[in-house]
PDB file of C-alpha atoms in Angstrom:
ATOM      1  CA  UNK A   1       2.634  30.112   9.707  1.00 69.00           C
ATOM      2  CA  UNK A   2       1.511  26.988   7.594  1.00 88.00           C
ATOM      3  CA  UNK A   3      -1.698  27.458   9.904  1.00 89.00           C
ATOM      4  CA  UNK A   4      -2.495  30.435   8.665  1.00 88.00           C
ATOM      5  CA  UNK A   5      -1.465  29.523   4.763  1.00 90.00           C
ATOM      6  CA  UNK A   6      -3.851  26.555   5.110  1.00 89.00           C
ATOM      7  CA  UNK A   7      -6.502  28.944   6.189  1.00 88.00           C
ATOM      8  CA  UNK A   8      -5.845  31.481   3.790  1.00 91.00           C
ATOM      9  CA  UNK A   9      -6.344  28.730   1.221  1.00 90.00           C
ATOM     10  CA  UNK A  10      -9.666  27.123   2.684  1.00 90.00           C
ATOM     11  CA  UNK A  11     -11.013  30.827   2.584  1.00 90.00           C
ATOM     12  CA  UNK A  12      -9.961  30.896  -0.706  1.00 88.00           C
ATOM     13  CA  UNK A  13     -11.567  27.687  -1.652  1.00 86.00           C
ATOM     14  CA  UNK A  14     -15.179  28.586   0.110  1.00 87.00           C
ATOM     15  CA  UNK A  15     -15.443  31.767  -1.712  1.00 88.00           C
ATOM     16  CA  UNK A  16     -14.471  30.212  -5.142  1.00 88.00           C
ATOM     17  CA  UNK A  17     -17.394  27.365  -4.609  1.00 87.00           C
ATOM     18  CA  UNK A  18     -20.589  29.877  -5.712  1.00 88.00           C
ATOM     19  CA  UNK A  19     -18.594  30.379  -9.346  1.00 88.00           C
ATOM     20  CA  UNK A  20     -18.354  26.953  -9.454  1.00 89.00           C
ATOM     21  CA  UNK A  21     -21.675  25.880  -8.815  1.00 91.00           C
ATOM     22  CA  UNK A  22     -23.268  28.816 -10.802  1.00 91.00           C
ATOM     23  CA  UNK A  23     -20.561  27.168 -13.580  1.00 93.00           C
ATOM     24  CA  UNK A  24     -21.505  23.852 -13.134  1.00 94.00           C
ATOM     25  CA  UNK A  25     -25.370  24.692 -13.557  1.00 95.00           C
ATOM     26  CA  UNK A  26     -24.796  26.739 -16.684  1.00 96.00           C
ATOM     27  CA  UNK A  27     -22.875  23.395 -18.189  1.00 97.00           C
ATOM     28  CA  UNK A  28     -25.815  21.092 -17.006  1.00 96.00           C
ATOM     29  CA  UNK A  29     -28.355  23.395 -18.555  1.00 97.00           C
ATOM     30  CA  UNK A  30     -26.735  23.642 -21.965  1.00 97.00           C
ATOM     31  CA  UNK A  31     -26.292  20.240 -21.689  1.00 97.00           C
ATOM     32  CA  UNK A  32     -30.210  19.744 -20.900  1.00 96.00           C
ATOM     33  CA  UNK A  33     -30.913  21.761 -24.310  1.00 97.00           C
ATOM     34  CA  UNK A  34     -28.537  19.700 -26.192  1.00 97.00           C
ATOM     35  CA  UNK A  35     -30.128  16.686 -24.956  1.00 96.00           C
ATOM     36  CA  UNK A  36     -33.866  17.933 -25.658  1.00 97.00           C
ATOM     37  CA  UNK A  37     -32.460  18.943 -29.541  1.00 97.00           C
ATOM     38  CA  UNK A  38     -30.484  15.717 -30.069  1.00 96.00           C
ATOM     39  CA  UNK A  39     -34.179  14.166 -29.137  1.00 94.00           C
ATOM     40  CA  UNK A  40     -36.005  16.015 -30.883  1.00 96.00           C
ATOM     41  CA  UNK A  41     -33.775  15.615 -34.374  1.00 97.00           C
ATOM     42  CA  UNK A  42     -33.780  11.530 -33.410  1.00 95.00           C
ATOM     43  CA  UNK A  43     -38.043  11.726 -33.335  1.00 95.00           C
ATOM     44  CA  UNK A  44     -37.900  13.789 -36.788  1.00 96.00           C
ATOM     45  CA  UNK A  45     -35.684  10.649 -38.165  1.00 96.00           C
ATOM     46  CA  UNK A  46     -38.399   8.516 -36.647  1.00 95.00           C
ATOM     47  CA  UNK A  47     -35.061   6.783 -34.753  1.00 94.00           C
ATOM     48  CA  UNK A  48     -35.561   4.971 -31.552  1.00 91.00           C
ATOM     49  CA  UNK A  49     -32.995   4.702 -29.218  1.00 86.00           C
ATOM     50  CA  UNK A  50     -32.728   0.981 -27.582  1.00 86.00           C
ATOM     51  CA  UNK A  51     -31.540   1.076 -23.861  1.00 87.00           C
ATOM     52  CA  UNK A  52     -29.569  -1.959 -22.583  1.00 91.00           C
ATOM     53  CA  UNK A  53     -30.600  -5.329 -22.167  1.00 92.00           C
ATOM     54  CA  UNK A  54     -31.529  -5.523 -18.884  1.00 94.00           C
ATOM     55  CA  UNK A  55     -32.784  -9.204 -18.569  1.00 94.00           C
ATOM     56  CA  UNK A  56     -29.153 -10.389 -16.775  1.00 96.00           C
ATOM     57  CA  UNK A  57     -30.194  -7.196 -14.278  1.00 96.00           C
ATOM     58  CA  UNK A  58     -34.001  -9.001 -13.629  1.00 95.00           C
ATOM     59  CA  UNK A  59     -32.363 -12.469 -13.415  1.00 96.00           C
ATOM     60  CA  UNK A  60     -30.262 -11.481 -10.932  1.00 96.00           C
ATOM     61  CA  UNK A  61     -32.580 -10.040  -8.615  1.00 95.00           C
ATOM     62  CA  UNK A  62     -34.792 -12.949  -9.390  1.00 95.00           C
ATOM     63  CA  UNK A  63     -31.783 -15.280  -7.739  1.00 96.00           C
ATOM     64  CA  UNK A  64     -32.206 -12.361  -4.704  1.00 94.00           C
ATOM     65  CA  UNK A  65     -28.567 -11.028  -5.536  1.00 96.00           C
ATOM     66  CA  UNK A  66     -29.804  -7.534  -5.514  1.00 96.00           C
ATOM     67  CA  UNK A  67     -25.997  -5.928  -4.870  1.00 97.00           C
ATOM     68  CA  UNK A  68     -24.810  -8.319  -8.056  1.00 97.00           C
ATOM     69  CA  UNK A  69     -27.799  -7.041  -9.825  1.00 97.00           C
ATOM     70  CA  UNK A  70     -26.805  -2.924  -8.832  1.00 97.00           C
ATOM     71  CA  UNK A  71     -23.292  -3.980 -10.326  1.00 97.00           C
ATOM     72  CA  UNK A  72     -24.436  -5.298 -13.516  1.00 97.00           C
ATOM     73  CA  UNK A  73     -26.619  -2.221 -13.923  1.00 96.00           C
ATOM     74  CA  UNK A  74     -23.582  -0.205 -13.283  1.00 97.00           C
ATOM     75  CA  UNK A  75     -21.867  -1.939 -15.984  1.00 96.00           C
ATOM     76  CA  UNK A  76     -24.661  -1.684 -18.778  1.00 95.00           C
ATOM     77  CA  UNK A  77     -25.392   1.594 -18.064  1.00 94.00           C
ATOM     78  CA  UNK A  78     -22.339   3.684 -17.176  1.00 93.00           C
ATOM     79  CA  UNK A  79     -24.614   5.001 -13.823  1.00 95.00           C
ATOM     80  CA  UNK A  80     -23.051   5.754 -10.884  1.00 96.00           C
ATOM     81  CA  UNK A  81     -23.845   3.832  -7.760  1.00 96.00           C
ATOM     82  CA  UNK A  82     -26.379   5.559  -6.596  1.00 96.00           C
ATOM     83  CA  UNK A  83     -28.657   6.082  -9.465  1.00 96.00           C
ATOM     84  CA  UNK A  84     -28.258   2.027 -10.153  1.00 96.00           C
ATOM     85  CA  UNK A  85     -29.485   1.515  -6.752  1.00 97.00           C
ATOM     86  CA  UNK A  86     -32.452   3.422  -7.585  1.00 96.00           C
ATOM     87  CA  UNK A  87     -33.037   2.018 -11.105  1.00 95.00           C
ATOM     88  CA  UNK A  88     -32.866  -1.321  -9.863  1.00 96.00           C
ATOM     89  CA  UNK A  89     -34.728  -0.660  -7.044  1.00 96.00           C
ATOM     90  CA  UNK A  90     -37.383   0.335  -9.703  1.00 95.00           C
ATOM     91  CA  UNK A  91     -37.209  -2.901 -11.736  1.00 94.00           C
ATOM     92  CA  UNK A  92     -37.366  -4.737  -8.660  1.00 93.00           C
ATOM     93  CA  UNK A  93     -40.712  -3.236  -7.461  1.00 92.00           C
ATOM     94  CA  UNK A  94     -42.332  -3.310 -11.022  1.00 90.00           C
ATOM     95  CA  UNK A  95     -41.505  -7.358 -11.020  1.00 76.00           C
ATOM     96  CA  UNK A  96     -44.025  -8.237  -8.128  1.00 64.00           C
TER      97      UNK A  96
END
């Protein structure tokens, strides 16, 4: 019997996973045309946005601690792992 409830309840699951992704890409394109607004209000204010200072990120690689350096990118940046590992990956091939 708890067999079948447990299968009842993965079916259940699978066939509630297209509302979510359809919900999930409504959210992330609402929140792509609040971004492109807030951007273009911020270049009508003539307001630049500074990133982070990444130079602790460049040193770090420069030493050859490239996982230290995907940390501290983390850390400035709020990015999850993989898009630091990327980005850094980025700033390491643009050094030389």
């Amino acid at each position: 019997m708890e067999i079948a409830a447990a299968y009842i309840l993965l079916l259940v699951l699978v066939m509630q996973y297209p509302l979510l992704e359809s919900r999930i890409k409504k959210i992330q394109r609402r929140a792509d045309r609040i971004e492109h607004k807030l951007d273009l209000i911020l270049d009508h204010l003539d307001i630049e946005v500074v990133g982070p200072d990444l130079r602790r990120v460049t040193a770090l690689l420069r030493e050859g601690k490239k996982f230290e350096a995907i940390k501290a990118y983390r850390q400035l940046t709020d990015a999850d792992l993989k898009e630091a590992k990327e980005a850094v990956e980025r700033i390491d091939a643009t050094r030389g």
